[in-house]
Amino acid sequence: MRNKWIVSVDDFRRASRQKLPKMIYDYLEGGALDEITTRANRVQLDALLLRQRSLVDVSAIDTSTSVLGQHIDVPLMVSPMGMLTIFHPGSDLAVARAAARAGTIFIHSAWSGCSLEEVVRVAPNLWAQIAFWKDPEETRSYVNRARNAGVETLVVAGDVGSSSKRERDLRHGLSMPPRPPLLDYLQTATRPGWVWRWLTGRKMTYGSYEIDGRPLRMKEMNSWMANNKNASASWEQFARLRAEWSGKLVIKGIMDAEDAARAVDEGADGIFVSNHGGRQFDSQPATIDVLPAIVAAVGDRAEVYLDGGIRRGHDIVKATALGARAVLAGRPFAYALAAGGEPAVDKTFAIFRDELKGAMGFVGKSSVQALDESIFARDTHAFLPESLSLV
Ligand SMILES: Cc1cc2nc3c(=O)[nH]c(=O)nc-3n(C[C@H](O)[C@H](O)[C@H](O)COP(=O)(O)O)c2cc1C
């Protein structure tokens, strides 16, 4: 599909499917177990319908807002994603530069293929994700690196203590390094563009972790993870981090109002409502379903953000109207990266921004701050056949 025929995020999804080997596309698109939660994120957003208002002056729509004191031109940021290099050698750098051009914030993943310092150079306002590794010194030294790089906001990974079971990946033998069955090698041969970029482009590393002063190689990741993964991360660890980190602190992966309240009590500045796009724990609710209770529990003590299934400008409208300060998206930017590199990521931001402006106009609101529950159509049922299938 040529980029000029692409007019929606879903067009980029289909283009990425044509460009990527099946095992890589499945890694990008898949969720845990039966993918119920991945689908629910979309279905429940679609089920919210909006009221169209007439003859309201919407000639000057302002999509800007602020997050933790930082101005952003659009209430849409980039969720942290590891291993972006596997989709395109532009990797984090391409997405981070595009986010900066779109006037918004990129979150660097704790599992990124590019080092934090490298990405900060192209997107100085980024937020950095951190994980609580088994060795507290490992975490502390990463936090120090973030501080030295000038990062002001840390995002704690709050939903990675347990391992997920992504069956698409298991069937493809997508371990680290990948050990795919023969069929996958044959299928990969039908994606020469990807193969060429893979062989000639940026090498796949875990850029932010080092052994002997060089970035950790992909094949070393399994044993590094086995040594460092931490199933015993706790609120005490969060409280210690709070005491040591004077910048802003956000916790990602909150799906429960009690946890949100606890996080704020422990000093979180931002609550990031996320079920990891359904990639970790299946059969939990859509993020949009738990958002109102979390917003109520947090009040004005912290900002609340949401990701999971954001694919249209009107999805941004719905989530912000329900109390999210801003939303984030993951897969949409990875689809674009895989389909057309950095220009495609720019285009994805433009698509979101144009759709957002259109939706704000139709609901009769000229600013993000004016979006509230009055925009929803009540007592209606959405017609949902497409959302029910990920294929
Ligand atoms: C390829 C890929 C890699 C991801 N890696 C991470 C990660 O390293 N850390 C993290 O907290 N979440 C990670 N996520 C989850 C995203 O941050 C985000 O929560 C999710 O993608 C949002 O759902 P959406 O893809 O429907 O927008 C990843 C998601 C994808 C698709």
PDB file of C-alpha atoms and ligand atoms in Angstrom, residues 27-28 41 79-82 87 109-111 129 157 159 252 272 274 276-277 279 307-311 328-332, ligand 1:
ATOM      1  CA  TYR A  27       4.682  -9.865  18.003  1.00  0.00           C
ATOM      2  CA  LEU A  28       3.485  -6.330  17.318  1.00  0.00           C
ATOM      3  CA  ASN A  41      -9.887  -2.010  24.619  1.00  0.00           C
ATOM      4  CA  SER A  79       3.581   4.729  25.039  1.00  0.00           C
ATOM      5  CA  PRO A  80       6.866   3.026  25.860  1.00  0.00           C
ATOM      6  CA  MET A  81       7.674   0.196  23.477  1.00  0.00           C
ATOM      7  CA  GLY A  82      10.687  -2.102  23.625  1.00  0.00           C
ATOM      8  CA  PHE A  87      10.200  -3.234  12.997  1.00  0.00           C
ATOM      9  CA  SER A 109      11.020   2.024  27.169  1.00  0.00           C
ATOM     10  CA  ALA A 110      13.092   0.240  29.767  1.00  0.00           C
ATOM     11  CA  TRP A 111      13.403  -2.491  27.091  1.00  0.00           C
ATOM     12  CA  GLN A 129      10.518   4.277  31.842  1.00  0.00           C
ATOM     13  CA  ALA A 157       6.705  -0.152  34.967  1.00  0.00           C
ATOM     14  CA  ASP A 159       2.725  -4.413  35.521  1.00  0.00           C
ATOM     15  CA  LYS A 252       2.208   2.747  34.447  1.00  0.00           C
ATOM     16  CA  PHE A 272      -0.993   5.806  33.813  1.00  0.00           C
ATOM     17  CA  SER A 274      -2.855   0.768  31.081  1.00  0.00           C
ATOM     18  CA  HIS A 276      -0.326  -3.018  28.299  1.00  0.00           C
ATOM     19  CA  GLY A 277      -2.617  -3.157  25.268  1.00  0.00           C
ATOM     20  CA  ARG A 279      -0.262  -7.965  26.160  1.00  0.00           C
ATOM     21  CA  ASP A 307      -3.626   3.942  26.732  1.00  0.00           C
ATOM     22  CA  GLY A 308      -5.041   0.828  25.067  1.00  0.00           C
ATOM     23  CA  GLY A 309      -6.843   0.774  21.743  1.00  0.00           C
ATOM     24  CA  ILE A 310      -6.540   4.466  20.878  1.00  0.00           C
ATOM     25  CA  ARG A 311      -6.836   4.432  17.081  1.00  0.00           C
ATOM     26  CA  LEU A 328      -1.089   7.486  24.720  1.00  0.00           C
ATOM     27  CA  ALA A 329      -0.826   4.989  21.906  1.00  0.00           C
ATOM     28  CA  GLY A 330       1.609   2.168  21.260  1.00  0.00           C
ATOM     29  CA  ARG A 331       0.856  -0.041  18.272  1.00  0.00           C
ATOM     30  CA  PRO A 332      -0.287   2.822  15.986  1.00  0.00           C
TER      31      PRO A 332
HETATM   32  C1  LIG B   1       5.704  -3.864  20.416  1.00  0.00           C
HETATM   33  C2  LIG B   1       5.303  -3.385  21.768  1.00  0.00           C
HETATM   34  C3  LIG B   1       6.274  -3.284  22.760  1.00  0.00           C
HETATM   35  C4  LIG B   1       5.910  -2.832  24.033  1.00  0.00           C
HETATM   36  N1  LIG B   1       6.883  -2.675  24.980  1.00  0.00           N
HETATM   37  C5  LIG B   1       6.554  -2.130  26.182  1.00  0.00           C
HETATM   38  C6  LIG B   1       7.573  -1.814  27.131  1.00  0.00           C
HETATM   39  O1  LIG B   1       8.742  -1.997  26.875  1.00  0.00           O
HETATM   40  N2  LIG B   1       7.183  -1.277  28.310  1.00  0.00           N
HETATM   41  C7  LIG B   1       5.862  -1.042  28.616  1.00  0.00           C
HETATM   42  O2  LIG B   1       5.548  -0.573  29.714  1.00  0.00           O
HETATM   43  N3  LIG B   1       4.895  -1.317  27.729  1.00  0.00           N
HETATM   44  C8  LIG B   1       5.209  -1.829  26.515  1.00  0.00           C
HETATM   45  N4  LIG B   1       4.240  -2.041  25.596  1.00  0.00           N
HETATM   46  C9  LIG B   1       2.850  -1.637  25.911  1.00  0.00           C
HETATM   47  C10 LIG B   1       2.649  -0.183  25.519  1.00  0.00           C
HETATM   48  O3  LIG B   1       3.381   0.702  26.333  1.00  0.00           O
HETATM   49  C11 LIG B   1       1.173   0.243  25.635  1.00  0.00           C
HETATM   50  O4  LIG B   1       0.751   0.072  26.968  1.00  0.00           O
HETATM   51  C12 LIG B   1       0.226  -0.493  24.702  1.00  0.00           C
HETATM   52  O5  LIG B   1       0.848  -0.708  23.444  1.00  0.00           O
HETATM   53  C13 LIG B   1      -1.025   0.363  24.523  1.00  0.00           C
HETATM   54  O6  LIG B   1      -1.955  -0.257  23.725  1.00  0.00           O
HETATM   55  P1  LIG B   1      -2.107   0.025  22.149  1.00  0.00           P
HETATM   56  O7  LIG B   1      -0.966  -0.695  21.500  1.00  0.00           O
HETATM   57  O8  LIG B   1      -3.432  -0.551  21.828  1.00  0.00           O
HETATM   58  O9  LIG B   1      -2.023   1.520  21.919  1.00  0.00           O
HETATM   59  C14 LIG B   1       4.565  -2.498  24.325  1.00  0.00           C
HETATM   60  C15 LIG B   1       3.605  -2.603  23.305  1.00  0.00           C
HETATM   61  C16 LIG B   1       3.956  -3.028  22.052  1.00  0.00           C
HETATM   62  C17 LIG B   1       2.920  -3.088  20.971  1.00  0.00           C
END
